[in-house]
Amino acid sequence: VQLVESGGGSVQAGGSLRLSCAASGYIDSNYWMAWFRQAPGKEREGVATISTGGRSTYYADSVKGRFTISRDNAKNTLYLQMNSLKPEDTAMYYCAADRYYKNGANWYRRDEYNYWGQGTQVTV
């Protein structure tokens, strides 16, 4: 099982980046997938999550209206389009996956996800 993130980099404030997460192994369209991030000295926090079919999404308040999570199940790939980036978005961004249903009360909990990528750095 592998989750491999890509697309990170350095960008000026106000700019955009698109992160990708390629899933392999038995992680497929039956898994909820999410993006988390961790800044130096801070805890890992949920950024956004998306349901198996892509119909349900949840976002952290800090990114609503600026970030969009999406998935292409045919390609087993998760995306995070990040617009209007701010310095406070600087962090290591991680892809995560889990088989079980998520809701507004648990989607952002780190312990709700069993599979993790190695991360991609975003610097604003």
PDB file of C-alpha atoms in Angstrom, residues 15-91:
ATOM      1  CA  GLY A  15      -0.414  32.145  -5.686  1.00  0.00           C
ATOM      2  CA  SER A  16      -1.702  28.646  -6.380  1.00  0.00           C
ATOM      3  CA  LEU A  17      -0.503  25.070  -6.193  1.00  0.00           C
ATOM      4  CA  ARG A  18      -2.095  21.736  -7.006  1.00  0.00           C
ATOM      5  CA  LEU A  19      -1.130  18.739  -4.927  1.00  0.00           C
ATOM      6  CA  SER A  20      -1.616  15.185  -6.091  1.00  0.00           C
ATOM      7  CA  CYS A  21      -1.645  11.889  -4.210  1.00  0.00           C
ATOM      8  CA  ALA A  22      -1.312   8.651  -6.143  1.00  0.00           C
ATOM      9  CA  ALA A  23      -2.685   5.602  -4.374  1.00  0.00           C
ATOM     10  CA  SER A  24      -1.588   2.066  -5.059  1.00  0.00           C
ATOM     11  CA  GLY A  25      -2.051  -1.303  -3.488  1.00  0.00           C
ATOM     12  CA  TYR A  26      -5.566  -1.958  -2.260  1.00  0.00           C
ATOM     13  CA  ILE A  27      -6.500   1.664  -1.607  1.00  0.00           C
ATOM     14  CA  ASP A  28      -9.145   2.360  -4.190  1.00  0.00           C
ATOM     15  CA  SER A  29     -12.451   4.114  -4.671  1.00  0.00           C
ATOM     16  CA  ASN A  30     -13.816   2.450  -1.519  1.00  0.00           C
ATOM     17  CA  TYR A  31     -11.627   4.617   0.680  1.00  0.00           C
ATOM     18  CA  TRP A  32     -12.238   8.066   2.049  1.00  0.00           C
ATOM     19  CA  MET A  33      -9.229  10.230   1.314  1.00  0.00           C
ATOM     20  CA  ALA A  34      -7.964  13.347   2.982  1.00  0.00           C
ATOM     21  CA  TRP A  35      -5.293  15.989   3.155  1.00  0.00           C
ATOM     22  CA  PHE A  36      -3.626  16.921   6.408  1.00  0.00           C
ATOM     23  CA  ARG A  37      -0.846  19.386   7.057  1.00  0.00           C
ATOM     24  CA  GLN A  38       1.744  19.964   9.741  1.00  0.00           C
ATOM     25  CA  ALA A  39       3.694  23.136  10.285  1.00  0.00           C
ATOM     26  CA  PRO A  40       6.905  23.166  12.354  1.00  0.00           C
ATOM     27  CA  GLY A  41       6.116  23.016  16.043  1.00  0.00           C
ATOM     28  CA  LYS A  42       2.429  22.407  15.457  1.00  0.00           C
ATOM     29  CA  GLU A  43       0.180  19.376  15.457  1.00  0.00           C
ATOM     30  CA  ARG A  44      -0.969  17.735  12.256  1.00  0.00           C
ATOM     31  CA  GLU A  45      -4.328  19.161  11.260  1.00  0.00           C
ATOM     32  CA  GLY A  46      -7.041  18.102   8.859  1.00  0.00           C
ATOM     33  CA  VAL A  47      -7.324  20.253   5.766  1.00  0.00           C
ATOM     34  CA  ALA A  48     -10.018  18.493   3.755  1.00  0.00           C
ATOM     35  CA  THR A  49     -11.552  15.100   3.169  1.00  0.00           C
ATOM     36  CA  ILE A  50     -13.599  13.543   0.367  1.00  0.00           C
ATOM     37  CA  SER A  51     -15.948  10.591   0.303  1.00  0.00           C
ATOM     38  CA  THR A  52     -15.508   7.474  -1.780  1.00  0.00           C
ATOM     39  CA  GLY A  53     -17.622   8.731  -4.667  1.00  0.00           C
ATOM     40  CA  GLY A  54     -16.594  12.331  -4.271  1.00  0.00           C
ATOM     41  CA  ARG A  55     -20.039  13.634  -3.338  1.00  0.00           C
ATOM     42  CA  SER A  56     -19.215  14.624   0.227  1.00  0.00           C
ATOM     43  CA  THR A  57     -16.407  16.921   1.247  1.00  0.00           C
ATOM     44  CA  TYR A  58     -15.369  18.608   4.456  1.00  0.00           C
ATOM     45  CA  TYR A  59     -12.933  21.473   4.882  1.00  0.00           C
ATOM     46  CA  ALA A  60     -11.143  23.179   7.697  1.00  0.00           C
ATOM     47  CA  ASP A  61     -12.506  26.683   8.236  1.00  0.00           C
ATOM     48  CA  SER A  62      -9.076  28.132   7.514  1.00  0.00           C
ATOM     49  CA  VAL A  63      -9.112  26.881   3.910  1.00  0.00           C
ATOM     50  CA  LYS A  64     -12.787  27.093   2.952  1.00  0.00           C
ATOM     51  CA  GLY A  65     -13.277  29.024  -0.258  1.00  0.00           C
ATOM     52  CA  ARG A  66      -9.584  28.769  -1.160  1.00  0.00           C
ATOM     53  CA  PHE A  67      -8.846  25.030  -1.363  1.00  0.00           C
ATOM     54  CA  THR A  68     -10.716  22.353  -3.304  1.00  0.00           C
ATOM     55  CA  ILE A  69     -10.341  18.625  -2.765  1.00  0.00           C
ATOM     56  CA  SER A  70     -11.180  16.237  -5.595  1.00  0.00           C
ATOM     57  CA  ARG A  71     -10.441  12.705  -6.725  1.00  0.00           C
ATOM     58  CA  ASP A  72     -10.206  10.730  -9.918  1.00  0.00           C
ATOM     59  CA  ASN A  73     -11.112   7.164  -9.031  1.00  0.00           C
ATOM     60  CA  ALA A  74     -10.181   5.885 -12.475  1.00  0.00           C
ATOM     61  CA  LYS A  75      -6.630   7.041 -11.778  1.00  0.00           C
ATOM     62  CA  ASN A  76      -6.676   6.313  -8.027  1.00  0.00           C
ATOM     63  CA  THR A  77      -5.511   9.875  -7.498  1.00  0.00           C
ATOM     64  CA  LEU A  78      -6.455  12.538  -4.974  1.00  0.00           C
ATOM     65  CA  TYR A  79      -5.985  16.254  -5.604  1.00  0.00           C
ATOM     66  CA  LEU A  80      -5.880  19.464  -3.606  1.00  0.00           C
ATOM     67  CA  GLN A  81      -6.182  22.690  -5.540  1.00  0.00           C
ATOM     68  CA  MET A  82      -4.871  25.502  -3.361  1.00  0.00           C
ATOM     69  CA  ASN A  83      -5.590  29.089  -4.383  1.00  0.00           C
ATOM     70  CA  SER A  84      -4.965  32.430  -2.678  1.00  0.00           C
ATOM     71  CA  LEU A  85      -2.196  30.866  -0.639  1.00  0.00           C
ATOM     72  CA  LYS A  86      -1.116  32.576   2.557  1.00  0.00           C
ATOM     73  CA  PRO A  87       2.104  32.336   4.570  1.00  0.00           C
ATOM     74  CA  GLU A  88       0.178  30.453   7.250  1.00  0.00           C
ATOM     75  CA  ASP A  89      -0.486  27.673   4.721  1.00  0.00           C
ATOM     76  CA  THR A  90       3.206  26.787   4.864  1.00  0.00           C
ATOM     77  CA  ALA A  91       3.458  23.179   6.040  1.00  0.00           C
TER      78      ALA A  91
END
